[in-house]
GROMACS .gro file of C-alpha atoms in nm:
model
  385
    1UNK     CA    1   0.010  -0.006   0.003
    2UNK     CA    2   0.121   0.353  -0.090
    3UNK     CA    3   0.166   0.560   0.206
    4UNK     CA    4   0.023   0.915   0.225
    5UNK     CA    5   0.220   1.176   0.400
    6UNK     CA    6   0.014   1.427   0.572
    7UNK     CA    7   0.214   1.726   0.694
    8UNK     CA    8   0.035   1.908   0.984
    9UNK     CA    9   0.254   2.203   1.035
   10UNK     CA   10   0.154   2.530   1.225
   11UNK     CA   11   0.096   2.789   0.966
   12UNK     CA   12   0.177   3.152   0.863
   13UNK     CA   13   0.202   3.274   0.510
   14UNK     CA   14   0.135   3.092   0.186
   15UNK     CA   15   0.305   2.966  -0.138
   16UNK     CA   16   0.180   2.708  -0.388
   17UNK     CA   17   0.308   2.434  -0.573
   18UNK     CA   18   0.188   2.321  -0.927
   19UNK     CA   19   0.015   1.974  -0.951
   20UNK     CA   20   0.216   1.871  -1.272
   21UNK     CA   21   0.233   1.487  -1.197
   22UNK     CA   22  -0.089   1.391  -1.015
   23UNK     CA   23  -0.056   1.003  -0.995
   24UNK     CA   24  -0.304   0.771  -1.149
   25UNK     CA   25  -0.357   0.579  -0.829
   26UNK     CA   26  -0.543   0.844  -0.654
   27UNK     CA   27  -0.884   1.010  -0.761
   28UNK     CA   28  -0.871   1.364  -0.907
   29UNK     CA   29  -1.142   1.457  -0.652
   30UNK     CA   30  -0.853   1.443  -0.395
   31UNK     CA   31  -0.682   1.752  -0.549
   32UNK     CA   32  -0.734   2.065  -0.357
   33UNK     CA   33  -0.984   2.318  -0.474
   34UNK     CA   34  -0.982   2.697  -0.442
   35UNK     CA   35  -1.022   2.785  -0.063
   36UNK     CA   36  -0.903   2.454   0.059
   37UNK     CA   37  -0.703   2.421   0.366
   38UNK     CA   38  -0.454   2.206   0.172
   39UNK     CA   39  -0.216   2.239  -0.118
   40UNK     CA   40  -0.021   1.926  -0.271
   41UNK     CA   41   0.329   1.849  -0.395
   42UNK     CA   42   0.291   1.538  -0.612
   43UNK     CA   43   0.503   1.294  -0.826
   44UNK     CA   44   0.397   0.949  -0.979
   45UNK     CA   45   0.486   0.782  -0.654
   46UNK     CA   46   0.389   1.027  -0.366
   47UNK     CA   47   0.168   1.300  -0.285
   48UNK     CA   48   0.245   1.545   0.002
   49UNK     CA   49  -0.052   1.736   0.138
   50UNK     CA   50   0.055   2.061   0.319
   51UNK     CA   51  -0.138   2.333   0.467
   52UNK     CA   52  -0.203   2.653   0.237
   53UNK     CA   53  -0.025   2.844   0.506
   54UNK     CA   54   0.311   2.775   0.659
   55UNK     CA   55   0.573   2.949   0.867
   56UNK     CA   56   0.790   3.208   0.689
   57UNK     CA   57   1.119   3.094   0.563
   58UNK     CA   58   1.385   3.388   0.552
   59UNK     CA   59   1.680   3.382   0.353
   60UNK     CA   60   1.987   3.564   0.462
   61UNK     CA   61   2.292   3.633   0.232
   62UNK     CA   62   2.635   3.742   0.367
   63UNK     CA   63   2.957   3.790   0.153
   64UNK     CA   64   3.200   3.690   0.424
   65UNK     CA   65   3.270   3.660   0.794
   66UNK     CA   66   3.287   4.016   0.952
   67UNK     CA   67   3.210   4.096   1.339
   68UNK     CA   68   2.947   4.360   1.205
   69UNK     CA   69   2.757   4.099   0.995
   70UNK     CA   70   2.749   3.876   1.311
   71UNK     CA   71   2.598   4.155   1.528
   72UNK     CA   72   2.348   4.224   1.253
   73UNK     CA   73   2.245   3.864   1.229
   74UNK     CA   74   2.249   3.817   1.608
   75UNK     CA   75   1.998   4.107   1.630
   76UNK     CA   76   1.773   3.977   1.347
   77UNK     CA   77   1.757   3.642   1.534
   78UNK     CA   78   1.645   3.789   1.849
   79UNK     CA   79   1.374   3.990   1.690
   80UNK     CA   80   1.219   3.709   1.505
   81UNK     CA   81   1.250   3.471   1.811
   82UNK     CA   82   1.030   3.715   1.988
   83UNK     CA   83   0.805   3.818   1.706
   84UNK     CA   84   0.774   3.509   1.469
   85UNK     CA   85   0.916   3.233   1.675
   86UNK     CA   86   0.834   2.972   1.410
   87UNK     CA   87   1.018   3.153   1.127
   88UNK     CA   88   1.291   2.948   0.965
   89UNK     CA   89   1.609   3.134   0.895
   90UNK     CA   90   1.861   3.026   0.646
   91UNK     CA   91   2.203   3.190   0.599
   92UNK     CA   92   2.387   3.137   0.272
   93UNK     CA   93   2.720   3.271   0.148
   94UNK     CA   94   2.713   3.508  -0.153
   95UNK     CA   95   2.874   3.337  -0.445
   96UNK     CA   96   3.254   3.413  -0.443
   97UNK     CA   97   3.294   3.527  -0.809
   98UNK     CA   98   2.955   3.741  -0.806
   99UNK     CA   99   3.135   4.031  -0.979
  100UNK     CA  100   3.179   3.814  -1.305
  101UNK     CA  101   2.890   3.678  -1.550
  102UNK     CA  102   2.933   3.322  -1.413
  103UNK     CA  103   2.899   3.443  -1.030
  104UNK     CA  104   2.588   3.652  -1.123
  105UNK     CA  105   2.448   3.345  -1.283
  106UNK     CA  106   2.517   3.144  -0.977
  107UNK     CA  107   2.352   3.421  -0.772
  108UNK     CA  108   2.056   3.435  -0.978
  109UNK     CA  109   2.005   3.061  -0.966
  110UNK     CA  110   2.023   3.079  -0.588
  111UNK     CA  111   1.751   3.355  -0.576
  112UNK     CA  112   1.521   3.163  -0.836
  113UNK     CA  113   1.554   2.850  -0.627
  114UNK     CA  114   1.442   3.026  -0.328
  115UNK     CA  115   1.126   3.181  -0.485
  116UNK     CA  116   0.942   2.863  -0.437
  117UNK     CA  117   0.959   2.849  -0.050
  118UNK     CA  118   1.110   3.172   0.063
  119UNK     CA  119   0.907   3.480   0.185
  120UNK     CA  120   1.180   3.739   0.263
  121UNK     CA  121   1.556   3.784   0.175
  122UNK     CA  122   1.789   3.988   0.383
  123UNK     CA  123   2.139   4.120   0.218
  124UNK     CA  124   2.377   4.165   0.495
  125UNK     CA  125   2.662   4.419   0.399
  126UNK     CA  126   2.704   4.665   0.101
  127UNK     CA  127   2.868   4.400  -0.112
  128UNK     CA  128   2.582   4.140  -0.107
  129UNK     CA  129   2.327   4.406  -0.130
  130UNK     CA  130   2.488   4.551  -0.438
  131UNK     CA  131   2.524   4.196  -0.590
  132UNK     CA  132   2.159   4.089  -0.531
  133UNK     CA  133   2.033   4.425  -0.650
  134UNK     CA  134   2.192   4.388  -0.978
  135UNK     CA  135   2.041   4.048  -1.049
  136UNK     CA  136   1.708   4.076  -0.860
  137UNK     CA  137   1.558   4.406  -0.904
  138UNK     CA  138   1.182   4.349  -0.964
  139UNK     CA  139   1.195   3.985  -0.830
  140UNK     CA  140   0.930   3.802  -0.682
  141UNK     CA  141   1.054   3.774  -0.315
  142UNK     CA  142   1.100   4.109  -0.122
  143UNK     CA  143   1.458   4.197  -0.006
  144UNK     CA  144   1.571   4.397   0.285
  145UNK     CA  145   1.926   4.541   0.314
  146UNK     CA  146   2.094   4.552   0.649
  147UNK     CA  147   2.438   4.666   0.743
  148UNK     CA  148   2.488   4.836   0.407
  149UNK     CA  149   2.567   5.177   0.310
  150UNK     CA  150   2.333   5.427   0.163
  151UNK     CA  151   2.144   5.307  -0.142
  152UNK     CA  152   2.108   5.641  -0.292
  153UNK     CA  153   2.489   5.712  -0.283
  154UNK     CA  154   2.559   5.361  -0.399
  155UNK     CA  155   2.357   5.428  -0.709
  156UNK     CA  156   2.107   5.153  -0.637
  157UNK     CA  157   1.789   5.368  -0.612
  158UNK     CA  158   1.718   5.751  -0.705
  159UNK     CA  159   1.547   5.854  -0.389
  160UNK     CA  160   1.531   5.809  -0.024
  161UNK     CA  161   1.142   5.770  -0.063
  162UNK     CA  162   1.179   5.396  -0.171
  163UNK     CA  163   1.267   5.171  -0.437
  164UNK     CA  164   0.920   5.119  -0.618
  165UNK     CA  165   0.984   4.754  -0.651
  166UNK     CA  166   1.060   4.454  -0.433
  167UNK     CA  167   1.355   4.609  -0.238
  168UNK     CA  168   1.340   4.801   0.084
  169UNK     CA  169   1.672   4.956   0.214
  170UNK     CA  170   1.812   5.055   0.539
  171UNK     CA  171   2.134   5.272   0.568
  172UNK     CA  172   2.446   5.271   0.800
  173UNK     CA  173   2.534   5.611   0.674
  174UNK     CA  174   2.493   5.940   0.874
  175UNK     CA  175   2.446   6.224   0.606
  176UNK     CA  176   2.778   6.411   0.550
  177UNK     CA  177   2.625   6.747   0.655
  178UNK     CA  178   2.523   6.600   0.993
  179UNK     CA  179   2.873   6.432   1.039
  180UNK     CA  180   3.055   6.748   0.986
  181UNK     CA  181   2.826   6.942   1.212
  182UNK     CA  182   2.912   6.697   1.513
  183UNK     CA  183   3.278   6.711   1.413
  184UNK     CA  184   3.262   7.088   1.463
  185UNK     CA  185   3.075   7.068   1.773
  186UNK     CA  186   3.343   6.834   1.894
  187UNK     CA  187   3.619   7.092   1.770
  188UNK     CA  188   3.479   7.431   1.672
  189UNK     CA  189   3.835   7.526   1.541
  190UNK     CA  190   3.849   7.231   1.316
  191UNK     CA  191   4.100   7.281   1.015
  192UNK     CA  192   4.134   6.942   0.874
  193UNK     CA  193   4.023   6.569   0.898
  194UNK     CA  194   4.210   6.261   0.804
  195UNK     CA  195   3.981   6.016   0.682
  196UNK     CA  196   4.072   5.646   0.701
  197UNK     CA  197   3.923   5.392   0.460
  198UNK     CA  198   4.013   5.067   0.306
  199UNK     CA  199   4.111   5.092  -0.063
  200UNK     CA  200   3.889   4.775  -0.141
  201UNK     CA  201   3.601   4.917   0.046
  202UNK     CA  202   3.413   5.100  -0.248
  203UNK     CA  203   3.112   5.155  -0.049
  204UNK     CA  204   3.303   5.352   0.236
  205UNK     CA  205   3.490   5.556  -0.038
  206UNK     CA  206   3.163   5.626  -0.241
  207UNK     CA  207   2.916   5.702   0.045
  208UNK     CA  208   3.131   5.828   0.309
  209UNK     CA  209   3.485   5.975   0.201
  210UNK     CA  210   3.370   6.159  -0.109
  211UNK     CA  211   3.055   6.327   0.028
  212UNK     CA  212   3.255   6.446   0.331
  213UNK     CA  213   3.535   6.570   0.120
  214UNK     CA  214   3.310   6.763  -0.123
  215UNK     CA  215   3.108   6.916   0.181
  216UNK     CA  216   3.417   6.983   0.420
  217UNK     CA  217   3.637   7.143   0.153
  218UNK     CA  218   3.341   7.398   0.067
  219UNK     CA  219   3.364   7.501   0.436
  220UNK     CA  220   3.742   7.542   0.438
  221UNK     CA  221   3.823   7.228   0.623
  222UNK     CA  222   4.103   7.019   0.461
  223UNK     CA  223   4.054   6.649   0.397
  224UNK     CA  224   4.365   6.425   0.420
  225UNK     CA  225   4.293   6.062   0.262
  226UNK     CA  226   4.445   5.758   0.443
  227UNK     CA  227   4.398   5.490   0.215
  228UNK     CA  228   4.485   5.147   0.352
  229UNK     CA  229   4.574   4.830   0.140
  230UNK     CA  230   4.774   4.559   0.326
  231UNK     CA  231   4.861   4.404  -0.012
  232UNK     CA  232   5.065   4.696  -0.106
  233UNK     CA  233   5.359   4.793   0.123
  234UNK     CA  234   5.315   5.170   0.061
  235UNK     CA  235   4.952   5.152   0.180
  236UNK     CA  236   5.006   4.948   0.495
  237UNK     CA  237   4.817   5.092   0.787
  238UNK     CA  238   5.132   5.198   0.972
  239UNK     CA  239   5.292   5.343   0.655
  240UNK     CA  240   4.974   5.529   0.551
  241UNK     CA  241   4.900   5.686   0.896
  242UNK     CA  242   5.238   5.778   0.966
  243UNK     CA  243   5.276   5.963   0.628
  244UNK     CA  244   4.915   6.126   0.674
  245UNK     CA  245   4.989   6.243   1.033
  246UNK     CA  246   5.313   6.394   0.897
  247UNK     CA  247   5.129   6.577   0.634
  248UNK     CA  248   4.858   6.711   0.869
  249UNK     CA  249   5.144   6.858   1.094
  250UNK     CA  250   5.238   7.079   0.811
  251UNK     CA  251   4.903   7.242   0.845
  252UNK     CA  252   4.843   7.219   1.203
  253UNK     CA  253   5.177   7.175   1.368
  254UNK     CA  254   5.023   7.090   1.712
  255UNK     CA  255   4.727   6.905   1.565
  256UNK     CA  256   4.493   7.098   1.813
  257UNK     CA  257   4.252   7.168   1.521
  258UNK     CA  258   4.266   6.829   1.349
  259UNK     CA  259   4.123   6.485   1.391
  260UNK     CA  260   4.100   6.132   1.248
  261UNK     CA  261   3.768   5.998   1.100
  262UNK     CA  262   3.741   5.615   1.075
  263UNK     CA  263   3.490   5.524   0.802
  264UNK     CA  264   3.284   5.211   0.825
  265UNK     CA  265   3.536   4.995   0.631
  266UNK     CA  266   3.503   4.657   0.792
  267UNK     CA  267   3.863   4.550   0.750
  268UNK     CA  268   3.985   4.851   0.984
  269UNK     CA  269   3.705   4.845   1.244
  270UNK     CA  270   3.890   4.563   1.427
  271UNK     CA  271   4.222   4.740   1.417
  272UNK     CA  272   4.164   5.007   1.662
  273UNK     CA  273   4.454   4.932   1.883
  274UNK     CA  274   4.700   5.002   1.585
  275UNK     CA  275   4.519   5.300   1.467
  276UNK     CA  276   4.548   5.463   1.812
  277UNK     CA  277   4.910   5.348   1.812
  278UNK     CA  278   4.981   5.532   1.474
  279UNK     CA  279   4.731   5.830   1.530
  280UNK     CA  280   5.013   6.082   1.678
  281UNK     CA  281   4.777   6.156   1.972
  282UNK     CA  282   4.494   6.270   1.741
  283UNK     CA  283   4.138   6.213   1.838
  284UNK     CA  284   3.991   5.920   1.645
  285UNK     CA  285   3.617   5.961   1.558
  286UNK     CA  286   3.453   5.658   1.425
  287UNK     CA  287   3.152   5.637   1.196
  288UNK     CA  288   3.055   5.312   1.380
  289UNK     CA  289   2.938   5.356   1.733
  290UNK     CA  290   3.015   4.985   1.792
  291UNK     CA  291   3.391   5.051   1.791
  292UNK     CA  292   3.376   5.275   2.097
  293UNK     CA  293   3.408   5.040   2.396
  294UNK     CA  294   3.625   4.958   2.702
  295UNK     CA  295   3.994   4.894   2.657
  296UNK     CA  296   4.274   5.000   2.419
  297UNK     CA  297   4.079   4.888   2.088
  298UNK     CA  298   3.851   5.180   2.122
  299UNK     CA  299   3.794   5.496   1.920
  300UNK     CA  300   3.755   5.823   2.125
  301UNK     CA  301   3.403   5.884   2.015
  302UNK     CA  302   3.159   5.804   1.737
  303UNK     CA  303   2.842   5.952   1.587
  304UNK     CA  304   2.689   5.750   1.342
  305UNK     CA  305   2.474   5.450   1.323
  306UNK     CA  306   2.509   5.130   1.530
  307UNK     CA  307   2.503   4.785   1.372
  308UNK     CA  308   2.243   4.680   1.632
  309UNK     CA  309   2.011   4.981   1.561
  310UNK     CA  310   2.029   4.918   1.187
  311UNK     CA  311   1.955   4.558   1.205
  312UNK     CA  312   1.658   4.639   1.436
  313UNK     CA  313   1.519   4.866   1.201
  314UNK     CA  314   1.589   4.609   0.916
  315UNK     CA  315   1.396   4.341   1.137
  316UNK     CA  316   1.105   4.583   1.176
  317UNK     CA  317   1.079   4.644   0.790
  318UNK     CA  318   1.077   4.271   0.747
  319UNK     CA  319   0.804   4.216   0.984
  320UNK     CA  320   0.573   4.469   0.824
  321UNK     CA  321   0.648   4.306   0.490
  322UNK     CA  322   0.584   3.967   0.595
  323UNK     CA  323   0.252   4.061   0.776
  324UNK     CA  324   0.134   4.229   0.456
  325UNK     CA  325   0.114   4.575   0.639
  326UNK     CA  326   0.334   4.743   0.347
  327UNK     CA  327   0.499   4.666   0.027
  328UNK     CA  328   0.878   4.670   0.026
  329UNK     CA  329   0.910   4.935  -0.255
  330UNK     CA  330   0.692   5.174  -0.055
  331UNK     CA  331   0.927   5.186   0.260
  332UNK     CA  332   1.159   5.489   0.274
  333UNK     CA  333   1.532   5.436   0.318
  334UNK     CA  334   1.574   5.345   0.690
  335UNK     CA  335   1.790   5.631   0.836
  336UNK     CA  336   1.853   5.625   1.212
  337UNK     CA  337   1.803   5.985   1.374
  338UNK     CA  338   1.923   6.137   1.584
  339UNK     CA  339   2.257   5.961   1.534
  340UNK     CA  340   2.393   5.702   1.793
  341UNK     CA  341   2.687   5.864   2.005
  342UNK     CA  342   2.929   5.695   2.207
  343UNK     CA  343   3.227   5.819   2.403
  344UNK     CA  344   3.518   5.678   2.580
  345UNK     CA  345   3.668   5.855   2.848
  346UNK     CA  346   3.928   5.602   2.877
  347UNK     CA  347   4.065   5.719   2.548
  348UNK     CA  348   4.003   6.097   2.633
  349UNK     CA  349   4.238   6.067   2.921
  350UNK     CA  350   4.499   5.872   2.720
  351UNK     CA  351   4.530   6.166   2.472
  352UNK     CA  352   4.420   6.441   2.709
  353UNK     CA  353   4.121   6.534   2.522
  354UNK     CA  354   3.828   6.747   2.640
  355UNK     CA  355   3.484   6.646   2.556
  356UNK     CA  356   3.224   6.901   2.487
  357UNK     CA  357   2.947   6.900   2.745
  358UNK     CA  358   2.669   6.911   2.482
  359UNK     CA  359   2.805   6.569   2.317
  360UNK     CA  360   2.826   6.410   2.679
  361UNK     CA  361   2.459   6.494   2.728
  362UNK     CA  362   2.362   6.337   2.387
  363UNK     CA  363   2.567   6.034   2.423
  364UNK     CA  364   2.377   5.707   2.448
  365UNK     CA  365   2.701   5.491   2.544
  366UNK     CA  366   2.955   5.630   2.777
  367UNK     CA  367   3.257   5.439   2.912
  368UNK     CA  368   3.458   5.590   3.222
  369UNK     CA  369   3.812   5.655   3.253
  370UNK     CA  370   3.870   5.288   3.375
  371UNK     CA  371   3.669   5.154   3.104
  372UNK     CA  372   3.353   5.097   3.296
  373UNK     CA  373   3.017   5.133   3.152
  374UNK     CA  374   2.848   5.450   3.277
  375UNK     CA  375   2.578   5.476   3.023
  376UNK     CA  376   2.442   5.213   2.800
  377UNK     CA  377   2.166   5.251   2.544
  378UNK     CA  378   2.080   5.599   2.685
  379UNK     CA  379   2.029   5.481   3.032
  380UNK     CA  380   2.270   5.490   3.331
  381UNK     CA  381   2.386   5.171   3.496
  382UNK     CA  382   2.190   5.263   3.814
  383UNK     CA  383   1.878   5.305   3.589
  384UNK     CA  384   1.931   4.958   3.446
  385UNK     CA  385   1.950   4.781   3.782
   0.00000   0.00000   0.00000
């Protein structure tokens, strides 16, 4: 006797299979009709009855291992464990050769295969977001970006108001004008900024370095590029920073009116100990709040968008889409405002740097002179007890 598999699964949102091989050993009256609780997946020797509704399946695409990506994924897992505990989340690596035609074909094949049983896709990081956008614009499954740079500056969409298609975007970028305003609040006499970015990180160059350079130089602030590429001796971190600090001293011998800005180049964010060592005593301001923490591998300060808050917004976007509350293309680019501000007084003491009171008041995360947490997520430690 042929066995009939009945799959009784707690349900959520729907997808359908076509009955192209209904077996002759079952009557046609068993085929589900419109409005039925069941749908079927059949071949000549088996029939699978499944509820029309099923728990959502979410595909997450990452390009490589990075601490920032881990933080984003951990945040998304936390959100879905609370809000949609039956959701299935599958993490897949972006095909390694996605820049070539073969790699694009592999990526497109992956996405097409996912269409049958996937309800939402997350792209983690700018590289994965750009790659998926290039091959899947207008696709059947909604896509939400997380931990990626501004999609308008990346040339992926024309307006912050939304894509108008199957993509919804969030942004790690703080607008250049906001970044410069906060830098001048930090140092009202600011004359020059050394900007650290990795040569291979095209998104940091396009969406962070270039906009700040254009805006700062219009206001009379000099920009000194610090390009890092460990595969080329002349652009190794120590060599590039030493040369840049020397150049900056020609304009500002005491460096009292200068600072260093660390962009969101993932390969540099884990090298804060070295960056501090080669900084010449300059204040290091990070575009990523997660880089401010206890210990020597911390920036002095950050005003930007934290990986956690960005991923939280991407999680909320995904929930709205899955629940049918909004179409992905109608969602505006997710910007965090006001920016996340973090301060390390441990680093301030090390370089004998004063912190303006207005920034201390606005900071959501503050570390004391001994590295102890004074304020976290906008609340003092006493308030959290």
